[in-house]
N, C-alpha and C. Protein backbone atom coordinates (compact mmCIF):
# COMPACT_ATOMS: atom_id res chain seq x y z
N UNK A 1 0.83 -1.20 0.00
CA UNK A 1 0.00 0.00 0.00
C UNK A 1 0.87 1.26 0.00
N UNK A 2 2.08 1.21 0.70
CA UNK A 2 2.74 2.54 0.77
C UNK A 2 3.51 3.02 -0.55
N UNK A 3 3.81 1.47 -1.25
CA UNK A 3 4.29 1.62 -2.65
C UNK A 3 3.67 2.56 -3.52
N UNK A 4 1.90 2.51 -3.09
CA UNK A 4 1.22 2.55 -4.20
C UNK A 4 0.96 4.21 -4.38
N UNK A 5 0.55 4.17 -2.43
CA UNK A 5 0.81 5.79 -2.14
C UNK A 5 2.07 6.69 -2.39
N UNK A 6 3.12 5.99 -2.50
CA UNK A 6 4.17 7.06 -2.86
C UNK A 6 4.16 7.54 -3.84
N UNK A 7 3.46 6.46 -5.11
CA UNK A 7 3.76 6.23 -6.42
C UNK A 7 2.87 7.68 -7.11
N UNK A 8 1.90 7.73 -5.95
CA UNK A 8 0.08 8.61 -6.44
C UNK A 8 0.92 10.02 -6.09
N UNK A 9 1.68 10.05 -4.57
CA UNK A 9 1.98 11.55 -4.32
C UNK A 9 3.26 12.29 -5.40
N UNK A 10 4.07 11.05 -5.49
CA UNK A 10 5.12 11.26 -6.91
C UNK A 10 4.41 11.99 -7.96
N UNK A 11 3.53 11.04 -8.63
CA UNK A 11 2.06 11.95 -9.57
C UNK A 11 1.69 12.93 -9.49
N UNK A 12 1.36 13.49 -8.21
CA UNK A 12 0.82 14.77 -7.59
C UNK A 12 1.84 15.61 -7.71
N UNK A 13 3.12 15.49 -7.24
CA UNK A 13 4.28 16.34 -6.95
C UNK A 13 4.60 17.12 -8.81
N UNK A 14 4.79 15.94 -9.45
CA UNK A 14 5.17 16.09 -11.01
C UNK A 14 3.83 16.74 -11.45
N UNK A 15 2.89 16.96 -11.41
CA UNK A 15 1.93 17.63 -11.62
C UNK A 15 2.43 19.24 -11.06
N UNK A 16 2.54 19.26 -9.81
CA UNK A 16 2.44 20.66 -9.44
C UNK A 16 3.94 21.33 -9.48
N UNK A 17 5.32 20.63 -9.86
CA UNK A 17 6.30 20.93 -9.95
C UNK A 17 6.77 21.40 -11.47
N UNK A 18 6.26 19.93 -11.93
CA UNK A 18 6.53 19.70 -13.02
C UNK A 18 7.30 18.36 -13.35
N UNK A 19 7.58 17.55 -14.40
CA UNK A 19 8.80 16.25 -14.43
C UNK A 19 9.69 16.49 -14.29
N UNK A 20 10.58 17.53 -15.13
CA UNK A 20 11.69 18.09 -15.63
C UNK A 20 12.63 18.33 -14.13
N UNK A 21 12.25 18.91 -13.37
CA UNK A 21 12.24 19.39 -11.91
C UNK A 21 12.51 17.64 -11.16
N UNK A 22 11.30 17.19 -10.84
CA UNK A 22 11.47 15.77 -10.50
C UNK A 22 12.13 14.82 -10.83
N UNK A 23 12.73 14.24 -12.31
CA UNK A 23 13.02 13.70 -13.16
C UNK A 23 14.93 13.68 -13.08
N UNK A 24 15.13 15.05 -11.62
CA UNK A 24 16.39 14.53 -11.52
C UNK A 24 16.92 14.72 -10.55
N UNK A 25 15.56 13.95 -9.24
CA UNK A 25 15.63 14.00 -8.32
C UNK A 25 14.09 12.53 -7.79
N UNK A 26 14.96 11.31 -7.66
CA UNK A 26 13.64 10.48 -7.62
C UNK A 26 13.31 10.50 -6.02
N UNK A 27 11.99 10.66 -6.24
CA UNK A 27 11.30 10.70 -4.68
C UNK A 27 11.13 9.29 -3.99
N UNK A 28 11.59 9.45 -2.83
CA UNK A 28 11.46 8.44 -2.13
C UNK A 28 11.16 8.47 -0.76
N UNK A 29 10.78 7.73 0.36
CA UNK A 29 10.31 7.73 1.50
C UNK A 29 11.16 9.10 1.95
N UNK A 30 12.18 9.02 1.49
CA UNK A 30 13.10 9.67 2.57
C UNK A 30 13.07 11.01 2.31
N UNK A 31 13.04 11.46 0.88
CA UNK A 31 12.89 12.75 0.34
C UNK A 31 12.29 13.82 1.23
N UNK A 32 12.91 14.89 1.65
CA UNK A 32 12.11 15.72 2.50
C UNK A 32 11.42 16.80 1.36
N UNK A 33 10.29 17.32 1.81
CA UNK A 33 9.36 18.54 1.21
C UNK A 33 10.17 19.60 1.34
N UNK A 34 11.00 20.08 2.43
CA UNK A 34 11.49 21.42 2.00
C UNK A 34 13.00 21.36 1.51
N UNK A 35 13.91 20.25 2.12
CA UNK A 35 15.39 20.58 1.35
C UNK A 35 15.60 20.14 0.13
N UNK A 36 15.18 18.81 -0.29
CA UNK A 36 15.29 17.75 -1.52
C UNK A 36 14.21 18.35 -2.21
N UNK A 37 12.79 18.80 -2.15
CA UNK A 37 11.72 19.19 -3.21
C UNK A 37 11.73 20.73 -3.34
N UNK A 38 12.54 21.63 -2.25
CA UNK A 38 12.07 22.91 -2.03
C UNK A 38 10.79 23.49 -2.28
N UNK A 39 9.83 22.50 -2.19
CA UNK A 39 8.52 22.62 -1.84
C UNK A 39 7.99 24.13 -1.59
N UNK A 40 7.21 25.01 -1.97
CA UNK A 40 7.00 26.58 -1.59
C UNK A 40 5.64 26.25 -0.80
N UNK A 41 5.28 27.28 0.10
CA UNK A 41 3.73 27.16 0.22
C UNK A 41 2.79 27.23 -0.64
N UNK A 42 3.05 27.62 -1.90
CA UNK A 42 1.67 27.56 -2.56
C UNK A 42 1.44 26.45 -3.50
N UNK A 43 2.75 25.45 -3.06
CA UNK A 43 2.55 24.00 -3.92
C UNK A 43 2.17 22.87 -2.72
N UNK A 44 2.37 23.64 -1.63
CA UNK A 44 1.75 22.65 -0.25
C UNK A 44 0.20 22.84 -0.31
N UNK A 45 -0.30 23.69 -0.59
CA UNK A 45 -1.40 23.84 -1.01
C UNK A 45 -2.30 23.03 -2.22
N UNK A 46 -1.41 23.34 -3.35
CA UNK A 46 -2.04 22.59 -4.30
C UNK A 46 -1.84 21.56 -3.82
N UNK A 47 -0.99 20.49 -3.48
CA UNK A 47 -0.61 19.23 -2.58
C UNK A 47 -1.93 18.92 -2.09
N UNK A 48 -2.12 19.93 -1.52
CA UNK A 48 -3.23 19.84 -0.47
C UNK A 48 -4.96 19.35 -0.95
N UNK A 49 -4.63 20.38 -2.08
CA UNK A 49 -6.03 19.77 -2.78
C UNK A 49 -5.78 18.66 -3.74
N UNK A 50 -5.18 18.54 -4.03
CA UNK A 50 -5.02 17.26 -5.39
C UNK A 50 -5.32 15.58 -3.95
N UNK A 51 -4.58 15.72 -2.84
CA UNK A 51 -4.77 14.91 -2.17
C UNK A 51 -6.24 14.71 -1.21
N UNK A 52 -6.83 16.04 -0.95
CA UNK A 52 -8.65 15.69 -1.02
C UNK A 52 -8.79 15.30 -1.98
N UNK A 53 -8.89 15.95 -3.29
CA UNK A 53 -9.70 14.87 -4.72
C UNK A 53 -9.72 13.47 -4.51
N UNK A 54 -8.15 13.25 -4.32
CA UNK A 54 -7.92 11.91 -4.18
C UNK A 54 -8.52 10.72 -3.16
N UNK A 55 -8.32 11.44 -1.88
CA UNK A 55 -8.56 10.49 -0.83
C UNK A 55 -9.06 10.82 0.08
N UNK A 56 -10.32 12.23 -0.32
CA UNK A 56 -10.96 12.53 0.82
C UNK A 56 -10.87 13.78 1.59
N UNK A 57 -11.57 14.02 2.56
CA UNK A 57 -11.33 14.95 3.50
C UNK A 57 -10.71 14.39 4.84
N UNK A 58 -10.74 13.44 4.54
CA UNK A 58 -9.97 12.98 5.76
C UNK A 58 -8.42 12.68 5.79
N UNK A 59 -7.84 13.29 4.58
CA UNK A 59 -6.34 13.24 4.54
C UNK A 59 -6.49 14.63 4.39
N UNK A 60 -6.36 15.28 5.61
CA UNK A 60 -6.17 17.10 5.54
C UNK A 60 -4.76 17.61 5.93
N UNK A 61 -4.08 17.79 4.63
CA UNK A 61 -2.51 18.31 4.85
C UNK A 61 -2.35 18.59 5.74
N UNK A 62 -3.39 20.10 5.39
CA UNK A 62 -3.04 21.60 6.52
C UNK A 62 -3.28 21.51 7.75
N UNK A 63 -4.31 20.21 7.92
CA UNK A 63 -4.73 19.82 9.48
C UNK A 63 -2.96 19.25 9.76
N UNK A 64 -3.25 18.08 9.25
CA UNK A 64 -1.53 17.26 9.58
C UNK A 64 -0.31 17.84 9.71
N UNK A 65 -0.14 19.33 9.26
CA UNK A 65 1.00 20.34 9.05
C UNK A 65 0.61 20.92 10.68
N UNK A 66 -0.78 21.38 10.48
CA UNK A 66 -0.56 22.34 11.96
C UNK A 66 -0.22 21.90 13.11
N UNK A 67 -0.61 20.16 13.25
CA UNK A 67 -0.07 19.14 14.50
C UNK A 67 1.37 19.73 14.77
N UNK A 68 2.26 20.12 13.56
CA UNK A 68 3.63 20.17 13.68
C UNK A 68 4.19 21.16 14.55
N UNK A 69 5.70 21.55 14.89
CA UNK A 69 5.96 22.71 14.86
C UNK A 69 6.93 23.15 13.71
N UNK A 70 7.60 24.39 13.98
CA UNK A 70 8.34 24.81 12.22
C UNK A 70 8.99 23.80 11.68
N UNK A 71 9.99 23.60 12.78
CA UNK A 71 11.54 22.50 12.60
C UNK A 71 10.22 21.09 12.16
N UNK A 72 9.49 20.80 12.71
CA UNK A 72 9.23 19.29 12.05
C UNK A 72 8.45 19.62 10.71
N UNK A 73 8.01 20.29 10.40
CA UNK A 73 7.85 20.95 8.74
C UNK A 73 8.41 20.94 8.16
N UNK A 74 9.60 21.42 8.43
CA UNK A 74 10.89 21.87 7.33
C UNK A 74 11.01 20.33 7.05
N UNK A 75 11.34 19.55 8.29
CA UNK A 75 12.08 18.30 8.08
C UNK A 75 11.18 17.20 7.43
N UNK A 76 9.94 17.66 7.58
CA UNK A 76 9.11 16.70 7.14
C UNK A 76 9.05 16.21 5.34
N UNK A 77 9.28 14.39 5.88
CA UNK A 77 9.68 13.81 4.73
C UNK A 77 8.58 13.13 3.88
N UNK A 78 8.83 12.84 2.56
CA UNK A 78 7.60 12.38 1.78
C UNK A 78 7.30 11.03 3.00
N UNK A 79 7.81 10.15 3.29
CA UNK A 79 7.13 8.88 3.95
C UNK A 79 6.49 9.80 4.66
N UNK A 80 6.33 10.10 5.79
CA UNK A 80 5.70 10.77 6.98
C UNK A 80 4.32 10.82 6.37
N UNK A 81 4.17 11.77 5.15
CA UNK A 81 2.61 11.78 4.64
C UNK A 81 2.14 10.33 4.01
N UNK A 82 2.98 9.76 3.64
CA UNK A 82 2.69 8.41 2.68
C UNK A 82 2.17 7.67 4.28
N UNK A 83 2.84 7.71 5.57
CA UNK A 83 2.16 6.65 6.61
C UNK A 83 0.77 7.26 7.01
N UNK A 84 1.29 8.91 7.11
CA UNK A 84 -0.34 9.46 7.15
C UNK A 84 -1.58 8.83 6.26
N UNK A 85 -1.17 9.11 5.17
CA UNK A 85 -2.51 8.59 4.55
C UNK A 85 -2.60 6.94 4.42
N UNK A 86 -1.87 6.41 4.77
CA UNK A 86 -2.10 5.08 5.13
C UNK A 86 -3.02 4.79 6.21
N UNK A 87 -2.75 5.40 7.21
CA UNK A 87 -3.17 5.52 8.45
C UNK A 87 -4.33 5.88 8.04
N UNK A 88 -4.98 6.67 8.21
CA UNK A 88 -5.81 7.59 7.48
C UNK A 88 -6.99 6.50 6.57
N UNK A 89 -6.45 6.40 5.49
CA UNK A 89 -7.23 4.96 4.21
C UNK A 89 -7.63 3.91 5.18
N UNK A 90 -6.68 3.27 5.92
CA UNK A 90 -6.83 2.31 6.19
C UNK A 90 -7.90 2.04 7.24
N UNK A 91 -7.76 2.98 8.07
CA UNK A 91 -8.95 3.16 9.32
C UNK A 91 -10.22 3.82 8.54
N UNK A 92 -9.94 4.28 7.61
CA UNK A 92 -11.50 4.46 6.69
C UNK A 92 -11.91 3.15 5.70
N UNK A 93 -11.09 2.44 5.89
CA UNK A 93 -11.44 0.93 4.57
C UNK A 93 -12.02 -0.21 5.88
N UNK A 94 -11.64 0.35 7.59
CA UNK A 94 -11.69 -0.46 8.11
C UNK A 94 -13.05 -0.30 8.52
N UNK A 95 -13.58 0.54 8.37
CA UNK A 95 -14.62 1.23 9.03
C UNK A 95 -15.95 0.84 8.17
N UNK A 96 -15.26 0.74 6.78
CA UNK A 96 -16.38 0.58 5.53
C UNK A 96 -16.20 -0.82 5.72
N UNK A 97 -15.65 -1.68 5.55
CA UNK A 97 -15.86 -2.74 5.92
C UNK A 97 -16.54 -3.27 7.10
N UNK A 98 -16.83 -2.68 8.31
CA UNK A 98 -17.29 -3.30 9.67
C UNK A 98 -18.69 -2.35 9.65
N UNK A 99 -18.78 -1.86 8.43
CA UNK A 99 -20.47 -1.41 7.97
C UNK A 99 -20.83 -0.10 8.67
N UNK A 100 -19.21 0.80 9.09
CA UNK A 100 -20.03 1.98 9.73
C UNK A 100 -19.47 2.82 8.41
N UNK A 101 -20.35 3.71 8.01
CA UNK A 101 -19.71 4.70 7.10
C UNK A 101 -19.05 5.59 7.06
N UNK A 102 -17.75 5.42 6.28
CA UNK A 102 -16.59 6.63 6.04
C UNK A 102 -17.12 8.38 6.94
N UNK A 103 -18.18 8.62 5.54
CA UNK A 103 -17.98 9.96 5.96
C UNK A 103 -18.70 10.27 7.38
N UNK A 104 -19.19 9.52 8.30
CA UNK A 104 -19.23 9.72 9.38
C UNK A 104 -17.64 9.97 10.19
N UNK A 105 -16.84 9.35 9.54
CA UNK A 105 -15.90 9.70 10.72
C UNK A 105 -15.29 10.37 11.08
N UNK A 106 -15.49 12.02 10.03
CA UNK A 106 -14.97 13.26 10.04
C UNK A 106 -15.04 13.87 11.03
């Protein structure tokens, strides 16, 4: 599953970066958002929405960013969001399965 999620936010990233940018720099768990992607705020944003489209309101960046403080922002690495939304999917797949519904659990 985390394969699959890295593979989707990689997608997302090359979308809002661009390939060219990405393409010579491969993302991986370890990759951080601000030193390795230099990530700006207004692509944490788009981030932000391309990953509701994707998977909901219940993978909320800006919620998951504000838990932080600065220093764990800066440092914060692509895995970190890839376990988030694992976390996240998974307790919503678990939920749909044991017959209570997702968007209740907002």
């Amino acid at each position: 599953m985390a394969t699959e999620i890295l593979a989707e936010i990689t997608g997302m990233l090359v979308e809002i970066v661009g390939d060219e940018y990405l393409l010579a720099e491969e993302v991986t768990m370890k990759t951080t958002f601000n030193e390795d992607l230099a990530l700006e705020s207004i692509e944490f944003v788009a981030l932000a929405e391309l990953l509701h489209h994707r998977y909901g309101a219940g993978v909320d960046l800006m919620g998951f960013l504000a838990e932080k403080d600065m220093d764990a922002i800066l440092a914060m690495s692509v895995g970190e969001l890839v376990t988030h939304i694992g976390r996240i999917t998974h307790t919503s797949l678990a939920r749909t399965a044991a017959g209570t519904p997702a968007a209740s659990a907002g």
